[in-house]
Coordinates of N, CA and C and ligand atoms in Angstrom, one line a residue:
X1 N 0.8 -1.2 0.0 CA 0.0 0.0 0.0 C 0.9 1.3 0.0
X2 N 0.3 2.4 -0.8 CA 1.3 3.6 -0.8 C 0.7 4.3 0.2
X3 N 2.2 5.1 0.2 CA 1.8 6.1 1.8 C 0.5 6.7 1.6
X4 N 0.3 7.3 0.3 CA -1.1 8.3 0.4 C -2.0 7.3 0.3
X5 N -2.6 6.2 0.0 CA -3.3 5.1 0.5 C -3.3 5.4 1.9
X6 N -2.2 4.8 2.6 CA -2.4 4.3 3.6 C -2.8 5.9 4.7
X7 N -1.9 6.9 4.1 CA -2.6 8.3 5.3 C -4.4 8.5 4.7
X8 N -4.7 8.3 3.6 CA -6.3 8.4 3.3 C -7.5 7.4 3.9
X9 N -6.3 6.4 4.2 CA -7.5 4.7 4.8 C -7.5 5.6 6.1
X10 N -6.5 6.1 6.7 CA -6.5 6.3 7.9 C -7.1 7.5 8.8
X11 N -6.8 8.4 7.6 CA -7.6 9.4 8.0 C -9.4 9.7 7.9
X12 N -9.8 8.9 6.8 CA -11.2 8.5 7.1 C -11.5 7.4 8.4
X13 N -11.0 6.4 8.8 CA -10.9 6.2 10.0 C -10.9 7.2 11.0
X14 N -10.1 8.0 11.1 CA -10.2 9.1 12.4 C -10.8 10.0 12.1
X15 N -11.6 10.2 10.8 CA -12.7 11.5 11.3 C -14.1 11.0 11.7
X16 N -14.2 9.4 12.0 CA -15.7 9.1 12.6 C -14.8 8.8 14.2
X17 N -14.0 8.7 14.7 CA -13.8 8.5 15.9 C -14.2 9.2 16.6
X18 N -14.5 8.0 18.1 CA -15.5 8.8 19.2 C -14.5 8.0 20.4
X19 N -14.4 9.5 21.6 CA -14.4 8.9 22.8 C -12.7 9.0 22.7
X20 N -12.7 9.2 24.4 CA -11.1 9.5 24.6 C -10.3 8.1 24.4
X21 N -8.9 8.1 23.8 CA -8.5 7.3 23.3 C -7.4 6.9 24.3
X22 N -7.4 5.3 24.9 CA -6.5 4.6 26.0 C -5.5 4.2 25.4
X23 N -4.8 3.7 26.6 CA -3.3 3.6 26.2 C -3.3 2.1 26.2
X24 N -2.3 1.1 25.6 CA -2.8 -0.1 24.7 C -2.3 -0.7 26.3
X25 N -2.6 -1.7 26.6 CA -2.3 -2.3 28.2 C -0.9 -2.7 28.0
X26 N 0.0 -3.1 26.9 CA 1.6 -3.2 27.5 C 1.8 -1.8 28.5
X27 N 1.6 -0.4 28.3 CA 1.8 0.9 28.7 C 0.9 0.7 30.6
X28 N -0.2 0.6 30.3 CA -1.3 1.0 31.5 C -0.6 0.1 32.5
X29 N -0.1 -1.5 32.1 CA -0.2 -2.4 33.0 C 1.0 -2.4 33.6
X30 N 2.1 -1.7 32.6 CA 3.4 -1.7 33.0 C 4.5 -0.2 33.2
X31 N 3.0 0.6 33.9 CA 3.7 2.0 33.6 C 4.6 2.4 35.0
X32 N 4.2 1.3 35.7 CA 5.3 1.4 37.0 C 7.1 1.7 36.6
X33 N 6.9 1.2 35.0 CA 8.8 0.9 34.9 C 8.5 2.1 34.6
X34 N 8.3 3.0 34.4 CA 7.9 4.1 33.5 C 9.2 5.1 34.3
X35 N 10.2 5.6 33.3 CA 10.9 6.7 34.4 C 10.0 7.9 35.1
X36 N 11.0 8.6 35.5 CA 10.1 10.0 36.2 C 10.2 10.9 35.3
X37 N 11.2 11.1 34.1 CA 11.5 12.1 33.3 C 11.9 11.5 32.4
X38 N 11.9 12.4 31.5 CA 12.8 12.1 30.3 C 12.0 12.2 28.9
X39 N 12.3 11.5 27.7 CA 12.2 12.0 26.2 C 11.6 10.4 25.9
X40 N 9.9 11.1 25.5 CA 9.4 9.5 25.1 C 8.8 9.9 24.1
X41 N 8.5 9.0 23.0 CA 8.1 8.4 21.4 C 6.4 7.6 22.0
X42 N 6.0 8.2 21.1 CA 4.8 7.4 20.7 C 4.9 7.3 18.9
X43 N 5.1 6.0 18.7 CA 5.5 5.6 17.3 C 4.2 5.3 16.6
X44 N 3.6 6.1 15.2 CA 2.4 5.5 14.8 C 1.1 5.7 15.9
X45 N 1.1 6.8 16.6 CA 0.0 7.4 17.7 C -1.0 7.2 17.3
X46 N -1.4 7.1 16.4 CA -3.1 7.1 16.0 C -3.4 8.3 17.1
X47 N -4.7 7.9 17.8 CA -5.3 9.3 18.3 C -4.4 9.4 19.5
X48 N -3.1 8.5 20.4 CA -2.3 9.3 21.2 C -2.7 8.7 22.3
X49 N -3.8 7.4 22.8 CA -3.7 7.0 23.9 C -2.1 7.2 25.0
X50 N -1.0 6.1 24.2 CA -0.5 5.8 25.1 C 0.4 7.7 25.0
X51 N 0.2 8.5 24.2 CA 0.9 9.7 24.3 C 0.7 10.1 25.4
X52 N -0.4 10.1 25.7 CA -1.4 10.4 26.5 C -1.1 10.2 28.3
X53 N -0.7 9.3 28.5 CA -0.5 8.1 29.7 C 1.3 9.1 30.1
X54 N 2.1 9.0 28.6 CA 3.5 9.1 29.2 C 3.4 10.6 29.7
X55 N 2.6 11.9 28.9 CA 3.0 13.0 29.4 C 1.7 13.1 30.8
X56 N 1.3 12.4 30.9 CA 0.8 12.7 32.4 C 1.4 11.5 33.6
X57 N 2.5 10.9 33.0 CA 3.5 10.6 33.9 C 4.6 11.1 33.8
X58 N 4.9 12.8 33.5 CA 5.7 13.2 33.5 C 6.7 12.7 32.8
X59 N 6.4 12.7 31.4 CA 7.5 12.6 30.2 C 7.4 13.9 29.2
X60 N 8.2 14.0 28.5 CA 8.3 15.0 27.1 C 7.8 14.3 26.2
X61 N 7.1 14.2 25.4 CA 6.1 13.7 24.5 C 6.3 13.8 23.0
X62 N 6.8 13.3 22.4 CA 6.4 13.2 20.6 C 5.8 11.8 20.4
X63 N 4.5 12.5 19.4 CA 3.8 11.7 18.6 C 3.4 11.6 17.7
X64 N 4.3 10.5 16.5 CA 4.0 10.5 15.1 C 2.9 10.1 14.6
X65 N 2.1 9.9 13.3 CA 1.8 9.6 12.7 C 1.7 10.1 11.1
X66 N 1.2 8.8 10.3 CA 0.9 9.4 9.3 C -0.5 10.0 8.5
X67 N -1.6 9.9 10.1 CA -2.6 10.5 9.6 C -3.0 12.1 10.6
X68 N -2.8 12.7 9.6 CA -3.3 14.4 10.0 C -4.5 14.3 10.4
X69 N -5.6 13.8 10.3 CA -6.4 14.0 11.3 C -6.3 13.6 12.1
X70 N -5.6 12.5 12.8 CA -5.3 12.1 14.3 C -4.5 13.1 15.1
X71 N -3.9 13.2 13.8 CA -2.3 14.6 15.2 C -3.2 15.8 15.3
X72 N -4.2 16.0 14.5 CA -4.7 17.0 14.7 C -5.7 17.5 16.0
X73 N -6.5 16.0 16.3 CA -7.1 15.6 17.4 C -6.4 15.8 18.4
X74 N -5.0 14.7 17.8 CA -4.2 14.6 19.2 C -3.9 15.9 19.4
X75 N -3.5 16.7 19.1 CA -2.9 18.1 19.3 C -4.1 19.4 20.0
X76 N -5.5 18.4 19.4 CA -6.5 20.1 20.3 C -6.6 19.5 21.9
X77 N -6.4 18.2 21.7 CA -6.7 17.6 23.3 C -5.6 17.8 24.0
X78 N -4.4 17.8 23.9 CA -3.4 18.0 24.4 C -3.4 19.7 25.2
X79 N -3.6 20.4 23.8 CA -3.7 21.9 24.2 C -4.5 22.0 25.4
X80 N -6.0 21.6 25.2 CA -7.2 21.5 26.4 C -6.3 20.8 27.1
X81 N -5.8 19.9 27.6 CA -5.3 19.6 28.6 C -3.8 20.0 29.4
X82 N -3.4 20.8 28.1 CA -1.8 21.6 28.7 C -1.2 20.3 29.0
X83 N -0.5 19.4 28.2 CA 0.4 18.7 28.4 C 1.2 18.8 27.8
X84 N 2.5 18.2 27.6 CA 3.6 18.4 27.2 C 3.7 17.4 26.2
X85 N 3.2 17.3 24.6 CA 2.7 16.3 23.5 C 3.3 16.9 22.2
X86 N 4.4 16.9 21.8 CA 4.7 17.7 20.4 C 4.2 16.2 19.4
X87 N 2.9 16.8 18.7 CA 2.2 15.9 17.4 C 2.3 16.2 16.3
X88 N 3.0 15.2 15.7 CA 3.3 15.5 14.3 C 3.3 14.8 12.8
X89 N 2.8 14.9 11.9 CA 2.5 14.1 11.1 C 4.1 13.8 10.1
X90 N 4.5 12.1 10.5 CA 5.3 11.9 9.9 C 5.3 10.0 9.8
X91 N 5.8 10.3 8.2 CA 5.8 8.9 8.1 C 7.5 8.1 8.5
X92 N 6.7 7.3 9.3 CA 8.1 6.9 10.1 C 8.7 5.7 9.2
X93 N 8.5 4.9 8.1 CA 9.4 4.5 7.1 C 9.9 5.0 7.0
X94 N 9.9 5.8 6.4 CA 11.1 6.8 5.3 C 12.3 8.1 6.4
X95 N 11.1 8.3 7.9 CA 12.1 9.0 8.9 C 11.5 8.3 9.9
X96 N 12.9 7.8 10.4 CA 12.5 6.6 11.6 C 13.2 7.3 12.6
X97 N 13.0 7.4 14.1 CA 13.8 8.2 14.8 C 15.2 8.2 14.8
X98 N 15.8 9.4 14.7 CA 17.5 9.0 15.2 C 18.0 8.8 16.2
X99 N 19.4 8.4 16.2 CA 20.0 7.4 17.1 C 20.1 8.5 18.5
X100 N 19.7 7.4 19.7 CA 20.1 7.9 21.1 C 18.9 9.0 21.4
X101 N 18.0 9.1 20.9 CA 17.4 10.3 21.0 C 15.9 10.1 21.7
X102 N 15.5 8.5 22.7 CA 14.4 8.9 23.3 C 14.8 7.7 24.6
X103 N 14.4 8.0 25.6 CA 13.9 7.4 27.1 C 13.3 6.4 27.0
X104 N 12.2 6.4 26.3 CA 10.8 5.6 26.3 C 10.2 5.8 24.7
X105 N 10.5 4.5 24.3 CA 9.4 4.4 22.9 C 8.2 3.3 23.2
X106 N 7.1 3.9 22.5 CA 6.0 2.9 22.9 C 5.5 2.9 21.3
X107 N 5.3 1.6 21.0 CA 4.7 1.1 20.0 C 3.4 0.2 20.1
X108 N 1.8 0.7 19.7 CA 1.0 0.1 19.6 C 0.1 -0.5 18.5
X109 N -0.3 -1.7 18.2 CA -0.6 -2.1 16.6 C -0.3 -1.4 15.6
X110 N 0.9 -1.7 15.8 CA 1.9 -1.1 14.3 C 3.0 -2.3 14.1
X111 N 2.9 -2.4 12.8 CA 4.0 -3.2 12.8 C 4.8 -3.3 11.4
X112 N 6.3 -2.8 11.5 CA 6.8 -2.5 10.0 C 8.2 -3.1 10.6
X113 N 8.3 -4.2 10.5 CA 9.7 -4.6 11.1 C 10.9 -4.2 10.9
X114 N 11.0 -3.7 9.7 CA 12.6 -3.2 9.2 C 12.5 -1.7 10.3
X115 N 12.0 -1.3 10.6 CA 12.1 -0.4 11.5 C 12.6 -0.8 13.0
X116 N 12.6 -2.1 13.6 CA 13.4 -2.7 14.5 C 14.8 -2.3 14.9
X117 N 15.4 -2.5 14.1 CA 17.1 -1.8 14.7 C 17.0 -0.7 14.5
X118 N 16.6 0.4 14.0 CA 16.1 2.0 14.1 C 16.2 2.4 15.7
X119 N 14.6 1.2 15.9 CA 13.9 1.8 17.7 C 14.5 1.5 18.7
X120 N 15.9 0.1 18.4 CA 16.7 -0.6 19.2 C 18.2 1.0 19.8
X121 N 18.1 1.7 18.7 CA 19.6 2.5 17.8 C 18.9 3.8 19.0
X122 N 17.6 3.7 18.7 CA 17.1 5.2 19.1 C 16.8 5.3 20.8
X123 N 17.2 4.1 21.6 CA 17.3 4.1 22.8 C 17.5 5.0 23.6
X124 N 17.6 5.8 24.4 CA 19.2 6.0 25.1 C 20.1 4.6 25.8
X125 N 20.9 5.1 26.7 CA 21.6 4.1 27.2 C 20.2 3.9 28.7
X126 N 19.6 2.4 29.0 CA 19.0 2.0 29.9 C 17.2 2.7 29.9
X127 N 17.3 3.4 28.4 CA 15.8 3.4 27.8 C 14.9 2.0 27.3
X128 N 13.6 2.5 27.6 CA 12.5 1.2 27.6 C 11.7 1.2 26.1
X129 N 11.9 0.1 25.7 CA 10.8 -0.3 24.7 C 9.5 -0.8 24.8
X130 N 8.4 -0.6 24.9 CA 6.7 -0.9 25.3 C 6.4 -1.4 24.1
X131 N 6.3 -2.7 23.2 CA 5.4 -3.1 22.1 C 4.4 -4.2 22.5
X132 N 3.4 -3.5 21.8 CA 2.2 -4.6 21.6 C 1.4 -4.7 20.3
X133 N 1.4 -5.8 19.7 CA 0.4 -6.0 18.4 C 0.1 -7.3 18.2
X134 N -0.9 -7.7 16.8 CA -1.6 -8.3 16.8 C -0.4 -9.8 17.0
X135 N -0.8 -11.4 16.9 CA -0.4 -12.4 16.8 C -0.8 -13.1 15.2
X136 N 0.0 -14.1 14.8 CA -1.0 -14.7 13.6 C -1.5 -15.8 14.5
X137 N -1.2 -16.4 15.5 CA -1.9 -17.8 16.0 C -3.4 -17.1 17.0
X138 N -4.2 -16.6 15.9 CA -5.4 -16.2 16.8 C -6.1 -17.2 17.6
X139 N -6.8 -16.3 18.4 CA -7.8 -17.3 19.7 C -9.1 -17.3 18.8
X140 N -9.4 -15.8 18.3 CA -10.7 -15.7 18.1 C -10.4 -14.6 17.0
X141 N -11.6 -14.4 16.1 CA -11.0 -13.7 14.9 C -11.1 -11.9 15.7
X142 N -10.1 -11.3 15.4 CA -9.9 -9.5 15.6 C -8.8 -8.8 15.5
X143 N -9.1 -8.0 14.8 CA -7.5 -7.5 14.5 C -7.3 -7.6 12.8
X144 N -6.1 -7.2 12.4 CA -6.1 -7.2 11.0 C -5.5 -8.9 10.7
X145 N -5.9 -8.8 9.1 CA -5.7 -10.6 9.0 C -4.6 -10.6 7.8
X146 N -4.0 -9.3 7.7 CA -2.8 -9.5 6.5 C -1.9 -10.0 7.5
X147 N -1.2 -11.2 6.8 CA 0.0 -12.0 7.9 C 1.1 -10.8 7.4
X148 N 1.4 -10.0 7.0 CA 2.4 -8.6 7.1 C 2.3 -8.0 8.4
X149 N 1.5 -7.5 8.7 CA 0.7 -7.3 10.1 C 0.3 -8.1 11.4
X150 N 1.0 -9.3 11.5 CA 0.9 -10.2 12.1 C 1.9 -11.0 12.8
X151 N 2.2 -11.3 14.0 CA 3.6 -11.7 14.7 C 3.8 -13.0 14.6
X152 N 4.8 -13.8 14.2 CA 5.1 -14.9 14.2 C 5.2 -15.5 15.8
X153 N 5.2 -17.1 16.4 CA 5.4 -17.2 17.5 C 6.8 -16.2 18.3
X154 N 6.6 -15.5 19.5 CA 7.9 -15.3 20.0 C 8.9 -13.8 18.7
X155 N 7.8 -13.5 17.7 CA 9.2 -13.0 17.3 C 9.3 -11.4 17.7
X156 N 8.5 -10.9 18.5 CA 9.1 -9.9 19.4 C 10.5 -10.1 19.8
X157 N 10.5 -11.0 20.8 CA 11.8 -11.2 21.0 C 13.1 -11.3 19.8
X158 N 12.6 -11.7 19.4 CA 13.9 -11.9 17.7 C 14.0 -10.4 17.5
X159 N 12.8 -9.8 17.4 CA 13.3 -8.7 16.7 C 13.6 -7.4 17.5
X160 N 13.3 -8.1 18.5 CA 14.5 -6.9 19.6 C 15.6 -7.3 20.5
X161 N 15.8 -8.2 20.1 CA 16.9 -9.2 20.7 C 18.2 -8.4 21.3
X162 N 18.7 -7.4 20.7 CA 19.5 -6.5 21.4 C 19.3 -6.1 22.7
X163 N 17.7 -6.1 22.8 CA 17.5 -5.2 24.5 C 17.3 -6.9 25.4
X164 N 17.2 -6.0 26.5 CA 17.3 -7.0 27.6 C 15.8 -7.3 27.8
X165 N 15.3 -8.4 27.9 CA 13.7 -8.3 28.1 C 13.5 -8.3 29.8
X166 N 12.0 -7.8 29.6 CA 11.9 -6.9 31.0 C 10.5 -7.7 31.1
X167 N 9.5 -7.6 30.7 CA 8.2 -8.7 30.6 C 7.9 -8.9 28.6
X168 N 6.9 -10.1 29.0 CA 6.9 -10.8 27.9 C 5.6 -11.4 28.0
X169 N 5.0 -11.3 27.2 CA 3.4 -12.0 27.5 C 3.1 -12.5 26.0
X170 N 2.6 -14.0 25.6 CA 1.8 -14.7 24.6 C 1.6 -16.0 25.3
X171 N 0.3 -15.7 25.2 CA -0.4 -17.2 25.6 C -0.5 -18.0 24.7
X172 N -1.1 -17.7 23.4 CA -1.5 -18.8 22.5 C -2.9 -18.7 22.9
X173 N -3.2 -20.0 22.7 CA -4.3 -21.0 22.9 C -4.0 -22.0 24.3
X174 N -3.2 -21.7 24.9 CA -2.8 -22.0 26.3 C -3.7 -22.2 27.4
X175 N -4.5 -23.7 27.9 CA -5.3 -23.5 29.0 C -7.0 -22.5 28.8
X176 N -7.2 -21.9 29.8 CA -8.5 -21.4 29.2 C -8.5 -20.4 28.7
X177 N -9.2 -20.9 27.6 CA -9.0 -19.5 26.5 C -9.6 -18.1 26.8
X178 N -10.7 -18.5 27.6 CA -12.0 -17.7 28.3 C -11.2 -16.2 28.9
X179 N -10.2 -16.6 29.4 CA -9.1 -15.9 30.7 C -7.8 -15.5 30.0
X180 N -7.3 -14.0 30.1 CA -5.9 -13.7 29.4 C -6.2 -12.6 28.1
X181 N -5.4 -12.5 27.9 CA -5.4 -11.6 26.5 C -4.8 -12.3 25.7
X182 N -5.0 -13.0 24.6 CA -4.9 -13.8 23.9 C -4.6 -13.6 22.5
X183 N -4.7 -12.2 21.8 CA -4.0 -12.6 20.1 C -3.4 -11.7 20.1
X184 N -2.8 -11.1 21.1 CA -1.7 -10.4 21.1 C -0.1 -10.7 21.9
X185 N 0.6 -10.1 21.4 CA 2.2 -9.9 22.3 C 2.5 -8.7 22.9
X186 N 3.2 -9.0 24.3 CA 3.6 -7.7 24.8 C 4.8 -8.1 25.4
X187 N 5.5 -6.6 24.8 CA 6.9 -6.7 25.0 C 7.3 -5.6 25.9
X188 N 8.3 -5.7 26.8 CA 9.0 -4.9 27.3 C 10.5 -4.9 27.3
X189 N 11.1 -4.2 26.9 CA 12.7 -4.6 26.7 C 13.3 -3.3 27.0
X190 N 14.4 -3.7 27.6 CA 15.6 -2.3 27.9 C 16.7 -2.7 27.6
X191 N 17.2 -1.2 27.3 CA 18.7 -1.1 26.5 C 19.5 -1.2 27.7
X192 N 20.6 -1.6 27.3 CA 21.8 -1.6 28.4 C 22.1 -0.2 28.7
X193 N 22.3 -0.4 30.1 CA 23.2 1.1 31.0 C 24.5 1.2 30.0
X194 N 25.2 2.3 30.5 CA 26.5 2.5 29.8 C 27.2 2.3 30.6
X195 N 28.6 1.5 30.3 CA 29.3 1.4 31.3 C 30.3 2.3 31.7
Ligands
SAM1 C1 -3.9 0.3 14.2 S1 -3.4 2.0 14.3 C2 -2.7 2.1 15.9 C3 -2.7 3.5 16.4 C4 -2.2 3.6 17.9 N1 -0.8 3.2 18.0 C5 -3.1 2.8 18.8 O1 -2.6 1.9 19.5 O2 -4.3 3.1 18.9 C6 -2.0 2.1 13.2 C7 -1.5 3.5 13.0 O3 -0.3 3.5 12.2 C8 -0.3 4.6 11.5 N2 0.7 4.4 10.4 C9 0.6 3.5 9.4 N3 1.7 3.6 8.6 C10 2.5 4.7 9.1 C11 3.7 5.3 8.7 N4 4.4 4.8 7.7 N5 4.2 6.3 9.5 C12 3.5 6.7 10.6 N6 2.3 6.2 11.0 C13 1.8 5.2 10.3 C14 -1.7 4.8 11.0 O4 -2.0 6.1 10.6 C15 -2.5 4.4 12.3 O5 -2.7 5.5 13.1

């Protein structure tokens, strides 16, 4: 799909959106690791839940995307709320963050893997990675169904194998299916301290 495809699919999606937008549960469940300060990424924000979460736990805030009507959103709610959220419409293929330059990146149902050693590079030293997205070994159908878009078993870990893993959640089909969150991965990984 081409960019302007994919900013037009997207942006007709966020002009019927309703209702304040949460932050994906790797973030909510795990915002304890969360530092006190510092320089955090929301990669592919859509309307900015988890943007959301970091600058009202006292982070500096950028959040990409490639659809202008979301940053646009994201950006009047922010103002009403005086947080600290610089939103900006950018396609993160072609400008992926540079090296050393955030605290905290959080990634939610996005997934463009060649962008992996980019998010690994854009760490600082003893900065946190937050991913969560879809699985292909679904429980129950939801979510997108292009296997592009879709995690192989475990390969979060592969594809951030550089950082240290911090939590890690895939059930599968594991026991009762009824119970858990189930067609997704959640990753938490950190970069090493400097020595
Ligand atoms: C399923 S939404 C997830 C949004 C948000 N992270 C969340 O959890 O609600 C995928 C997002 O990726 C964005 N996106 C797709 N391709 C992109 C690109 N090349 N650069 C920046 N954003 C992109 C879309 O505009 C869309 O907002």
């Amino acid at each position: 799909m081409s960019i302007n495809h994919a900013q037009k699919k997207w942006n007709s999606r966020y002009a019927t959106a309703e209702g304040k937008p949460r932050a994906a549960p790797v973030l909510r469940e795990n915002r304890h690791l969360l530092p006190a300060s510092g320089d955090a990424l929301d990669l592919a924000c859509g309307l900015g839940g988890n943007a959301l979460l970091l600058a009202q736990a006292g982070l500096t805030v950028q959040a990409w995307d490639l659809s202008s009507v979301a940053i646009d959103a994201l950006r009047l709610r922010t103002a009403a709320e005086c947080l600290p959220v610089e939103a900006v419409v950018r396609d993160v293929d072609n400008q992926p963050p540079i090296p050393t330059s955030f605290d905290v990146i959080v990634v939610s149902y996005f997934l463009q893997r060649t962008l992996a050693p980019a998010l690994c590079a854009a760490l600082r030293p003893g900065g946190l990675l937050f991913y969560q997205t879809f699985v292909k070994n679904k429980v129950y159908q939801q979510g997108p169904t292009n296997p592009d878009f879709l995690l192989a078993e475990n390969e979060l870990l592969t594809l951030f194998a550089p950082l240290r893993l911090r939590v890690y959640h895939e059930i599968g089909a594991l026991g009762d299916i009824t119970q858990g969150l189930r067609n997704e991965a959640l990753f938490v990984g950190q970069k090493a301290e400097k020595r």
